PDB file of C-alpha atoms and ligand atoms in Angstrom:
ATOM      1  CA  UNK A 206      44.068   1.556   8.226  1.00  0.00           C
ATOM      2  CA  UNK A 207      42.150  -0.303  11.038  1.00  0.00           C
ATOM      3  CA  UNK A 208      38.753   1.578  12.045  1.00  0.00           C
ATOM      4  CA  UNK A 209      38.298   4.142  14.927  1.00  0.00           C
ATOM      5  CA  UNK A 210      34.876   3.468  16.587  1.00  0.00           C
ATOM      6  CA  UNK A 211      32.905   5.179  19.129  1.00  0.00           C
ATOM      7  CA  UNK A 212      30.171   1.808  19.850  1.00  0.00           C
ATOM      8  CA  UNK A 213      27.221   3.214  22.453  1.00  0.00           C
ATOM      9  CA  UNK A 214      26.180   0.335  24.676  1.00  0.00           C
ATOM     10  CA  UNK A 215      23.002   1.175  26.046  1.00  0.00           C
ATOM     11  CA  UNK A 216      22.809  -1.768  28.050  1.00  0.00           C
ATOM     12  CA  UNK A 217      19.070  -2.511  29.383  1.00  0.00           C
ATOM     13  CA  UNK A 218      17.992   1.083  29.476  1.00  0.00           C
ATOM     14  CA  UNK A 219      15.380   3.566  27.507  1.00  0.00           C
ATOM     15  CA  UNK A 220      12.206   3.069  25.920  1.00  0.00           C
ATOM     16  CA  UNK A 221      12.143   2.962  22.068  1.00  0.00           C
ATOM     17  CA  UNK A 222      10.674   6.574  22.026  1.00  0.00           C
ATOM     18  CA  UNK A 223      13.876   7.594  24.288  1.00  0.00           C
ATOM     19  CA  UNK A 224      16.423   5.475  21.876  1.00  0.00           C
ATOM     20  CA  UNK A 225      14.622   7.016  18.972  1.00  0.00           C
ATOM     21  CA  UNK A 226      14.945  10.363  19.946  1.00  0.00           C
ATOM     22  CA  UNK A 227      18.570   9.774  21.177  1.00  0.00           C
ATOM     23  CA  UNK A 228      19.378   8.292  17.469  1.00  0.00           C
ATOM     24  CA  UNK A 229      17.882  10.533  15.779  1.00  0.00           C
ATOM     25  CA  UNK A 230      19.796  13.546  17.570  1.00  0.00           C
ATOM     26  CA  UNK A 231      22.865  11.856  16.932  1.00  0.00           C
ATOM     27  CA  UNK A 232      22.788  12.359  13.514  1.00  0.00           C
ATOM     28  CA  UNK A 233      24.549  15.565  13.094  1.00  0.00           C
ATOM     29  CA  UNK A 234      27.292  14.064  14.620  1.00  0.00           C
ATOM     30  CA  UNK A 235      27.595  10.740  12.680  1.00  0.00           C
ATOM     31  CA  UNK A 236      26.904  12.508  10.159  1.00  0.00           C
ATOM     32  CA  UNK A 237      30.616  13.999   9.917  1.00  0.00           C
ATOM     33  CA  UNK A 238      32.526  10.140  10.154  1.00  0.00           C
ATOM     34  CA  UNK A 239      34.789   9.794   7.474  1.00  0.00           C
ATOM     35  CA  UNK A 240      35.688   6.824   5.823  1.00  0.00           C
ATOM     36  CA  UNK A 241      38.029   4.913   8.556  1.00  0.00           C
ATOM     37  CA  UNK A 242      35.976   6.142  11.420  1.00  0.00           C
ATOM     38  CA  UNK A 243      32.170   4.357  12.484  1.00  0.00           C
ATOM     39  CA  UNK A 244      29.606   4.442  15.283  1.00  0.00           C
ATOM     40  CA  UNK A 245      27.463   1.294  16.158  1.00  0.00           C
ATOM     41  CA  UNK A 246      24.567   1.616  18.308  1.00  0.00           C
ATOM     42  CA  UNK A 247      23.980  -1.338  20.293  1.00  0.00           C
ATOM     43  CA  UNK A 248      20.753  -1.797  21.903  1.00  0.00           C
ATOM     44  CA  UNK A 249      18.158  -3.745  23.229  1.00  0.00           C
ATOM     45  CA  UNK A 250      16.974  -6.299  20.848  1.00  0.00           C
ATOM     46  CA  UNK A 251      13.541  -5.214  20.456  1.00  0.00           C
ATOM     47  CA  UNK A 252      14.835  -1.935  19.004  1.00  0.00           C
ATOM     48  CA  UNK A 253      17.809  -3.130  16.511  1.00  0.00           C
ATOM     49  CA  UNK A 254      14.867  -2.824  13.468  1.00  0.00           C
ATOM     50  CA  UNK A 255      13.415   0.606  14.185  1.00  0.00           C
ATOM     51  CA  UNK A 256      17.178   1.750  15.034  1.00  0.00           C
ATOM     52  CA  UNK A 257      18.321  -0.048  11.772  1.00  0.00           C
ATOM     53  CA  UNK A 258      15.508   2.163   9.810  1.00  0.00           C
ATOM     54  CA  UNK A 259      16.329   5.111  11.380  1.00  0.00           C
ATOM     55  CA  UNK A 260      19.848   4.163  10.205  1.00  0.00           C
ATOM     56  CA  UNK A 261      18.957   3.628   6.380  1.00  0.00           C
ATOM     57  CA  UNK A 262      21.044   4.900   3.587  1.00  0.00           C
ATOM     58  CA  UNK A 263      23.386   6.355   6.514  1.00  0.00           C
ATOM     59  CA  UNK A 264      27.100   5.430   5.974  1.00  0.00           C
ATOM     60  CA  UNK A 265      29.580   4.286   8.890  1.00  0.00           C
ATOM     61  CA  UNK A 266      26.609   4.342  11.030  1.00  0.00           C
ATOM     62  CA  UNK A 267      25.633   0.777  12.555  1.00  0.00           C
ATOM     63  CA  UNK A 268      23.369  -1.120  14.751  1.00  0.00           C
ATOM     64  CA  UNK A 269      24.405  -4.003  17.032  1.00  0.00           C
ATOM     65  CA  UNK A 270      23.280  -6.684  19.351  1.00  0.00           C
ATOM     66  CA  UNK A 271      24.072  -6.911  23.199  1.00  0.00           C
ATOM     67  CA  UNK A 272      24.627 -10.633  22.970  1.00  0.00           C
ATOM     68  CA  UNK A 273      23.218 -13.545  21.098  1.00  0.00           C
ATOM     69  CA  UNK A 274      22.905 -17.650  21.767  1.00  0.00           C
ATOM     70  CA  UNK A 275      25.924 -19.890  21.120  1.00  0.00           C
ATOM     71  CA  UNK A 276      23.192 -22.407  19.122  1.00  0.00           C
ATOM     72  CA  UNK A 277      21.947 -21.511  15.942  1.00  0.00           C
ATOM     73  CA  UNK A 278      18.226 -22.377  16.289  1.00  0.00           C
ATOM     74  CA  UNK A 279      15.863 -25.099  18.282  1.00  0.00           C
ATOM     75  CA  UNK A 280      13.838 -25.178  21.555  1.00  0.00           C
ATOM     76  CA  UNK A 281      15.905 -22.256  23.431  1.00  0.00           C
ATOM     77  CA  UNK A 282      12.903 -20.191  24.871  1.00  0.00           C
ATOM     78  CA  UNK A 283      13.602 -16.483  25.062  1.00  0.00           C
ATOM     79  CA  UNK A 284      17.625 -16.666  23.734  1.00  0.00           C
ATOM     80  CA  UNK A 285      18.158 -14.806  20.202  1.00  0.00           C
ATOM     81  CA  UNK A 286      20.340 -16.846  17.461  1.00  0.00           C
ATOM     82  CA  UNK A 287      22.690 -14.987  15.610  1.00  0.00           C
ATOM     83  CA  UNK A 288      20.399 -16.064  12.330  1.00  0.00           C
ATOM     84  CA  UNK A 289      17.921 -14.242  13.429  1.00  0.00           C
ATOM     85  CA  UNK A 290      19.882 -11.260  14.218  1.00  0.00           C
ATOM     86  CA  UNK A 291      21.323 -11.615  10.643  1.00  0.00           C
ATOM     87  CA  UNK A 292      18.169 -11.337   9.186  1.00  0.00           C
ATOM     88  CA  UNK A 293      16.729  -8.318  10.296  1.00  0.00           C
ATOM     89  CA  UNK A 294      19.967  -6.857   9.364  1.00  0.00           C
ATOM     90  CA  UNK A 295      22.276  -6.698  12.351  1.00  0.00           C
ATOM     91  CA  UNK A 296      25.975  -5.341  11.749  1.00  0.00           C
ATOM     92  CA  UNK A 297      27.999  -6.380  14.630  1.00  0.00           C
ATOM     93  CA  UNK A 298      27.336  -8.259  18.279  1.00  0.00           C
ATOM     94  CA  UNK A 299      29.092  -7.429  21.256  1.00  0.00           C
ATOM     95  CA  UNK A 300      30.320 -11.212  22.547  1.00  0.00           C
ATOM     96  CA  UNK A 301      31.237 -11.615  26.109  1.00  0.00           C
ATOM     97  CA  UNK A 302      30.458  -8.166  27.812  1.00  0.00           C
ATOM     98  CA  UNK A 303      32.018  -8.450  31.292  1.00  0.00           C
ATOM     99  CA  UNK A 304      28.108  -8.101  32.426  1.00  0.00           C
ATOM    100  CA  UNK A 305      27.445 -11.312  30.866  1.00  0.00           C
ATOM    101  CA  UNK A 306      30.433 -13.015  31.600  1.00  0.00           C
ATOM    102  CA  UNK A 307      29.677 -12.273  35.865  1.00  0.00           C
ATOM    103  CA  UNK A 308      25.768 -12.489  36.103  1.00  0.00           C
ATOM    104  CA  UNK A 309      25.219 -15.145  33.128  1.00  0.00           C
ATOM    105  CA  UNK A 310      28.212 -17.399  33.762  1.00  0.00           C
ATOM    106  CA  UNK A 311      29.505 -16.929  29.947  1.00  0.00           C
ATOM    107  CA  UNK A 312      32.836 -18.971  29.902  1.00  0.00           C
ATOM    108  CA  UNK A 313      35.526 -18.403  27.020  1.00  0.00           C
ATOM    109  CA  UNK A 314      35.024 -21.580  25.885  1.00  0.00           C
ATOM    110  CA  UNK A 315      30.909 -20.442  25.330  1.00  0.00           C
ATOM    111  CA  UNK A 316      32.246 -16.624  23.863  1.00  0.00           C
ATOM    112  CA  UNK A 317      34.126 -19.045  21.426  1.00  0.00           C
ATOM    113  CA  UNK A 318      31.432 -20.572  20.381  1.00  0.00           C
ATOM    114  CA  UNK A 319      29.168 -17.211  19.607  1.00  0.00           C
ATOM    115  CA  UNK A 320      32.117 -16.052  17.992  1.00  0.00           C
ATOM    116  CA  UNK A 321      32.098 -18.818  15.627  1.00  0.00           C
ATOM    117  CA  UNK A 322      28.699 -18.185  15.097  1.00  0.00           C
ATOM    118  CA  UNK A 323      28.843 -14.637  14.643  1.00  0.00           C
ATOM    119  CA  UNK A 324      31.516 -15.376  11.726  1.00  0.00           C
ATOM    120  CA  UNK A 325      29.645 -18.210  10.135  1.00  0.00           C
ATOM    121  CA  UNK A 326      26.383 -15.886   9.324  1.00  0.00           C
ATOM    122  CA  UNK A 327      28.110 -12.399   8.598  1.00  0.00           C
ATOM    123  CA  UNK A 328      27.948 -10.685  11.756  1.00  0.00           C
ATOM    124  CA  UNK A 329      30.880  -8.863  13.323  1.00  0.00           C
ATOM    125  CA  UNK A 330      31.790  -9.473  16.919  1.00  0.00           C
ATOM    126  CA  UNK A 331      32.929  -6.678  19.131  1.00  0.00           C
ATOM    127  CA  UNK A 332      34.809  -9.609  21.728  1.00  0.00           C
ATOM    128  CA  UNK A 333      34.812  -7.933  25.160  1.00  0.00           C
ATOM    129  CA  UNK A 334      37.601  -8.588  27.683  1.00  0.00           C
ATOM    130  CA  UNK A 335      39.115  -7.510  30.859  1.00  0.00           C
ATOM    131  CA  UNK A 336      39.691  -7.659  34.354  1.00  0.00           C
ATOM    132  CA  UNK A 337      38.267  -7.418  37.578  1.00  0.00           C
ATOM    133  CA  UNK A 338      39.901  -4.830  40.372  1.00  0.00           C
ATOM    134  CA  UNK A 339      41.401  -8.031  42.332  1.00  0.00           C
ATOM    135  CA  UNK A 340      43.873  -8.988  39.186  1.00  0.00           C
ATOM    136  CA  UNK A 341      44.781  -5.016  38.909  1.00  0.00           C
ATOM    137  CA  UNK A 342      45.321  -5.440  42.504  1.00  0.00           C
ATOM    138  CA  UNK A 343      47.511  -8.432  41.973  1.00  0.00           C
ATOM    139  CA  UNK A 344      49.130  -7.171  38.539  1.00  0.00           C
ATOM    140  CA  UNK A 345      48.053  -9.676  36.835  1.00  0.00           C
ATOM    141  CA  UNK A 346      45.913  -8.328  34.323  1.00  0.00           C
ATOM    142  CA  UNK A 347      47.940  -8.691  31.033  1.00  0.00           C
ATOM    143  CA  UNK A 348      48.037 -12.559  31.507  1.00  0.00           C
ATOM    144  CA  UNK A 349      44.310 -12.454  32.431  1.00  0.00           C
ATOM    145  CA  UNK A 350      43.298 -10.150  29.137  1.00  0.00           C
ATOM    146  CA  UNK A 351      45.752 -12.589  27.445  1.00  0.00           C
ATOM    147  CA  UNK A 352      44.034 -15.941  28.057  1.00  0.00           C
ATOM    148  CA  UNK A 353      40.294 -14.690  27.816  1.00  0.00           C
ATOM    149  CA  UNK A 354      41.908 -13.739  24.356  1.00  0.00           C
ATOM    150  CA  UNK A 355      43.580 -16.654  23.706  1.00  0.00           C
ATOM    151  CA  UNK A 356      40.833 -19.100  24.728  1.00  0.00           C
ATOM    152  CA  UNK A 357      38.106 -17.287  22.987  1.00  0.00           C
ATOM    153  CA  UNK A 358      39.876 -16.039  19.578  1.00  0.00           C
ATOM    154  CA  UNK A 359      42.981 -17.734  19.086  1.00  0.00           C
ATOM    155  CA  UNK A 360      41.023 -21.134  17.194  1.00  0.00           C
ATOM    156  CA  UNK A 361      40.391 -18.285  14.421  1.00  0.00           C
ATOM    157  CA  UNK A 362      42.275 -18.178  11.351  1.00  0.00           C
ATOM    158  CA  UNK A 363      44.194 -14.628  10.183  1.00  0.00           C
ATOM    159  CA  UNK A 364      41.697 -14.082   7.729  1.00  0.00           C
ATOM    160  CA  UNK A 365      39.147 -14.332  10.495  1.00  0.00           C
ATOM    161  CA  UNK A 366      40.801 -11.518  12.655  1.00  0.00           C
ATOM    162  CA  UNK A 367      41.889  -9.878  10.165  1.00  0.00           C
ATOM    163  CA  UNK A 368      39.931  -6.027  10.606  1.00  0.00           C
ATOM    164  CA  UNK A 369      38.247  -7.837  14.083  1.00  0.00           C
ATOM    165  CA  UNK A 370      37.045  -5.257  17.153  1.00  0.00           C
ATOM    166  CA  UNK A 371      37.908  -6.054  20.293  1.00  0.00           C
ATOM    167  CA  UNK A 372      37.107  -4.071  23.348  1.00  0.00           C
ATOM    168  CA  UNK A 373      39.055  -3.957  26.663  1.00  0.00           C
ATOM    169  CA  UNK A 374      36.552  -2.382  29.624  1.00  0.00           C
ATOM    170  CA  UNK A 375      38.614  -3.061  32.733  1.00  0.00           C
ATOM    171  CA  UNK A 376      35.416  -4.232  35.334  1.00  0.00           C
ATOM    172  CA  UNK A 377      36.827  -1.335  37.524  1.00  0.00           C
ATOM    173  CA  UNK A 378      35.922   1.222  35.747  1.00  0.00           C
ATOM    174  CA  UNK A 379      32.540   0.303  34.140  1.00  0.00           C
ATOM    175  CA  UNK A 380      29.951   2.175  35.497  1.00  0.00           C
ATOM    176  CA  UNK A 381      32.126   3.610  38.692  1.00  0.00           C
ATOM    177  CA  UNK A 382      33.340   6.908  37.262  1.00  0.00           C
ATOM    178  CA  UNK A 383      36.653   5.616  37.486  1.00  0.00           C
ATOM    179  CA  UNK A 384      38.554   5.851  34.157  1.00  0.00           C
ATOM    180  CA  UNK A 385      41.961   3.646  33.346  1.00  0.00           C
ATOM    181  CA  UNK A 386      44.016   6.792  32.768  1.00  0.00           C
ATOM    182  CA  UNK A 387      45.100   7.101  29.424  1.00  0.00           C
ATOM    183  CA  UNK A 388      49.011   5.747  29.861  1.00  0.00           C
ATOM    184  CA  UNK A 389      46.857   2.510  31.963  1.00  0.00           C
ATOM    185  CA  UNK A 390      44.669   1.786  28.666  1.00  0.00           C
ATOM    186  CA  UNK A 391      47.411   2.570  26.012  1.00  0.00           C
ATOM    187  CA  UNK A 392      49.593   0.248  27.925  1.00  0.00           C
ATOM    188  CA  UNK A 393      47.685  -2.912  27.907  1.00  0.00           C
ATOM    189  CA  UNK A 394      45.925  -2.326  24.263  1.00  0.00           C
ATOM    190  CA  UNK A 395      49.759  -2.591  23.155  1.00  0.00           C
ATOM    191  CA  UNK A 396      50.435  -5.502  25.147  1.00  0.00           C
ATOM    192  CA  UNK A 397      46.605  -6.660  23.486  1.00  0.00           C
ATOM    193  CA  UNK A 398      48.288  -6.089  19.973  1.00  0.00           C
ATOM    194  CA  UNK A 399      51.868  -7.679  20.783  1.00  0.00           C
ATOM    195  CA  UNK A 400      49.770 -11.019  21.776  1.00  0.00           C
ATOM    196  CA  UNK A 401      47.809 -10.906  18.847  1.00  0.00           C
ATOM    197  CA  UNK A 402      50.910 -10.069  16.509  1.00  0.00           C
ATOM    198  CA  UNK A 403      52.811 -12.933  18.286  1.00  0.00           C
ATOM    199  CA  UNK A 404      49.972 -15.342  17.287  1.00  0.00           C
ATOM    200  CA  UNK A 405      49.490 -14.076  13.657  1.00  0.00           C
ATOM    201  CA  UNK A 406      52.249 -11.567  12.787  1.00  0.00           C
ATOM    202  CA  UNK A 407      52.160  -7.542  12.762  1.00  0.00           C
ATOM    203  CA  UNK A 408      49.966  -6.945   9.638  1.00  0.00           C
ATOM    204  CA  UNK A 409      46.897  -8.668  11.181  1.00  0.00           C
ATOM    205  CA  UNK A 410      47.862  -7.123  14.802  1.00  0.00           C
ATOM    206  CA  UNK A 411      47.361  -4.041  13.020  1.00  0.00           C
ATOM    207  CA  UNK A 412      44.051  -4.437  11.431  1.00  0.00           C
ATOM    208  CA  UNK A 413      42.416  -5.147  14.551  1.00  0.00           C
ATOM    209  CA  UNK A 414      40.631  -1.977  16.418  1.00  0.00           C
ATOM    210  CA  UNK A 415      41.007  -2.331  19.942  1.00  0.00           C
ATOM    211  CA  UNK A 416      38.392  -0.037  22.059  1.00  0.00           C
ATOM    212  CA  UNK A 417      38.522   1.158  25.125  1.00  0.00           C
ATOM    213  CA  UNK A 418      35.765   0.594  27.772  1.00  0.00           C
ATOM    214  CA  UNK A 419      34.834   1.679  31.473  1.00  0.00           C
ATOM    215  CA  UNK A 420      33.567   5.600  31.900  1.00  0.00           C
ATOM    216  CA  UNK A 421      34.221   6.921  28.509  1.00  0.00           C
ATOM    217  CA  UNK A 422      32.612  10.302  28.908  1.00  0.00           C
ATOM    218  CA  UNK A 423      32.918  13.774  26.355  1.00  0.00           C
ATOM    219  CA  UNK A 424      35.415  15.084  28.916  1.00  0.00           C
ATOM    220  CA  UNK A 425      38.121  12.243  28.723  1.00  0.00           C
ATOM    221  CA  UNK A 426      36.943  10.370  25.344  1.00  0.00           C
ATOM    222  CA  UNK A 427      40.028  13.003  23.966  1.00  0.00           C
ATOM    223  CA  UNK A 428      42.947  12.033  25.871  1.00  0.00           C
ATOM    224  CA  UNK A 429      41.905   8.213  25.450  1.00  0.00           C
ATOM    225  CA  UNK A 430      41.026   7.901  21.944  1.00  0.00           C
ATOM    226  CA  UNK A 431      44.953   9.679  21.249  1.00  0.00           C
ATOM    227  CA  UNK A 432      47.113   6.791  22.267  1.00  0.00           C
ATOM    228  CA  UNK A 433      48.059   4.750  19.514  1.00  0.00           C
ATOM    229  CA  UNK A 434      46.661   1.709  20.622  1.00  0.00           C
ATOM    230  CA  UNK A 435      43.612   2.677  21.321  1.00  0.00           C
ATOM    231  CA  UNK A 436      41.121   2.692  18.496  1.00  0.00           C
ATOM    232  CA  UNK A 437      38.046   4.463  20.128  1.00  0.00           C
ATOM    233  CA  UNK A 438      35.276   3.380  22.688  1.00  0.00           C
ATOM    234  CA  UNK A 439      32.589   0.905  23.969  1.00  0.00           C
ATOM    235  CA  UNK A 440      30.399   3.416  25.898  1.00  0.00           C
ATOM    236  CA  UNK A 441      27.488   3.227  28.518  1.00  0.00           C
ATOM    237  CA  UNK A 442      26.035   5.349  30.666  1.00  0.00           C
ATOM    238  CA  UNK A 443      27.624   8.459  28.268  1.00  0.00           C
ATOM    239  CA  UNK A 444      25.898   7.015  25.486  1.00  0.00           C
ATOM    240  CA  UNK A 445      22.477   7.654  26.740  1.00  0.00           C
ATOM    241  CA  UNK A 446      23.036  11.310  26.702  1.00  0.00           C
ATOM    242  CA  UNK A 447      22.840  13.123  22.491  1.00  0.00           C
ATOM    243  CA  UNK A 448      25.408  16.288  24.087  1.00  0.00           C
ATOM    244  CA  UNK A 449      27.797  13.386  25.906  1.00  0.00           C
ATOM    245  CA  UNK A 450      27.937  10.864  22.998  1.00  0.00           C
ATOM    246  CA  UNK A 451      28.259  13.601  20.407  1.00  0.00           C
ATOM    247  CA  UNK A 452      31.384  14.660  21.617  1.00  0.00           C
ATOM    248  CA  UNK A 453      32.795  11.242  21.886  1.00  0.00           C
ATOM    249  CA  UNK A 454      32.258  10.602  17.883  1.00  0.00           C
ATOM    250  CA  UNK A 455      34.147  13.688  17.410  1.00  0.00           C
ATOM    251  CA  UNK A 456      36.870  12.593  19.587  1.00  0.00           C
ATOM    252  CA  UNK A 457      37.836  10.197  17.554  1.00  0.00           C
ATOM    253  CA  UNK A 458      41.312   9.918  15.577  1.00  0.00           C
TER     254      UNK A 458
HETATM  255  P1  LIG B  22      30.248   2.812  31.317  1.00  0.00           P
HETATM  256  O1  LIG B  22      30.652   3.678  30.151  1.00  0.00           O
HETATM  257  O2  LIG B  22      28.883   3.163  31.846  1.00  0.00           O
HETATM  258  O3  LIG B  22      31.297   2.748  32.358  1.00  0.00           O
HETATM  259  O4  LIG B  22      30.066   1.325  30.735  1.00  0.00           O
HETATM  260  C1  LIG B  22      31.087   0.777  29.980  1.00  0.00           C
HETATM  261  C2  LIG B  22      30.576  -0.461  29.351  1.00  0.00           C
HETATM  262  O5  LIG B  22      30.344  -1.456  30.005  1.00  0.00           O
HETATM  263  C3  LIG B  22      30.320  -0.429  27.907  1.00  0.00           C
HETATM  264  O6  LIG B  22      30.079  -1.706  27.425  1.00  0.00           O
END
């Protein structure tokens, strides 16, 4: 059975003692994930060790990176290789973040890349996608969602996906209060899955968690997490709240 995950994305926000604390009171409520459930914490870089110690001897608890380089070492002043992520003991990367994609010109064929990367030393990617309110607009978005997939995942084998995260935050509602209701997320994660079962058949489709991003709060994490395509959350600004983000781990299936 593929994983339900409620992933905090605290984005470039609170100091160490604030993440610490905000870990640390967390704990209760990861403490109650069962065996097909997790909940990665990703945060700034400078705090994946502390957060990773913090995390020690924990199960289906997990710390992640906000990004990392699409080169695996050399002469790339202030970038972060996915080696050196490895070896302090990273679980997963989020790759392409819609945040990176608009203010650091990532491209698909550059998310590819980090992907590959990502694979090569261990890591798990959590491969962000999704549109902007002009393609909603338009009605476009399924074909959109579909080639950033495509151009970004589909050079993978099914071994490779097999058990991969991906999360769809629709640009619109990230960080506007505006949710996708739950029939507007559970409609394109299923059209997600039909591409990926289309390009390597049902039983793969199925091991792949697809997350829902864009104002995931306790209030509406319920309703979300219950459609059958959609295997939990990418969260921000609810994620820096303990009372908020404890009530989206326990909405999960
Ligand atoms: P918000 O939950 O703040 O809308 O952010 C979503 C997001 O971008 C998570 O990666």
């Amino acid at each position: 059975m593929r994983k339900q995950i409620a992933a905090a994305n605290w984005k470039m926000n609170l100091t160490i003692q604030q993440g610490e604390t905000l870990v640390n009171e967390l704990m209760e409520a990861t403490g109650e994930l069962n065996e097909t459930q997790a909940t990665v914490f990703a945060v700034p870089f400078p705090y994946l060790v502390n957060v990773k110690n913090i995390l020690a001897g924990k199960s289906h608890v997990f710390v992640a990176a906000q990004n990392c380089y699409n080169k695996v070492s050399g002469a790339f002043t202030g970038e972060v290789s996915v080696e050196i992520l490895k070896s302090i003991g990273t679980d997963y990367v989020i790759v392409g973040h819609s945040e990176r994609r608009e203010y650091f010109n990532e491209s698909n064929q550059v998310l590819a890349e980090k992907i590959d990367l990502c694979i090569e030393y261990g890591l798990k990617p959590i491969f962000c996608c999704g549109e902007a309110l002009e393609v909603r607009e338009a009605g476009t978005q399924n074909s959109f969602v579909e080639s950033q997939i495509k151009e970004s995942l589909f050079h993978l084998t099914a071994e490779q996906l097999t058990g991969f995260v991906i999360a769809y935050e629709p640009i619109w509602a990230i960080g506007t209060g505006k949710t996708a209701t739950s029939a507007q997320a559970q409609e394109i994660h299923a059209y997600i899955r039909s591409v990926l079962a289309q390009g390597y058949g049902n039983e793969v489709a199925e091991s792949i968690s697809i997350l829902y991003g864009g104002s995931v709060k306790a209030a509406n994490a319920k309703e979300i997490f219950s459609q059958p395509d959609v295997d939990g959350g990418l969260v921000g600004g609810a994620s820096l709240m303990a009372t908020e983000f404890a009530a989206i781990i326990r909405s999960l299936k």
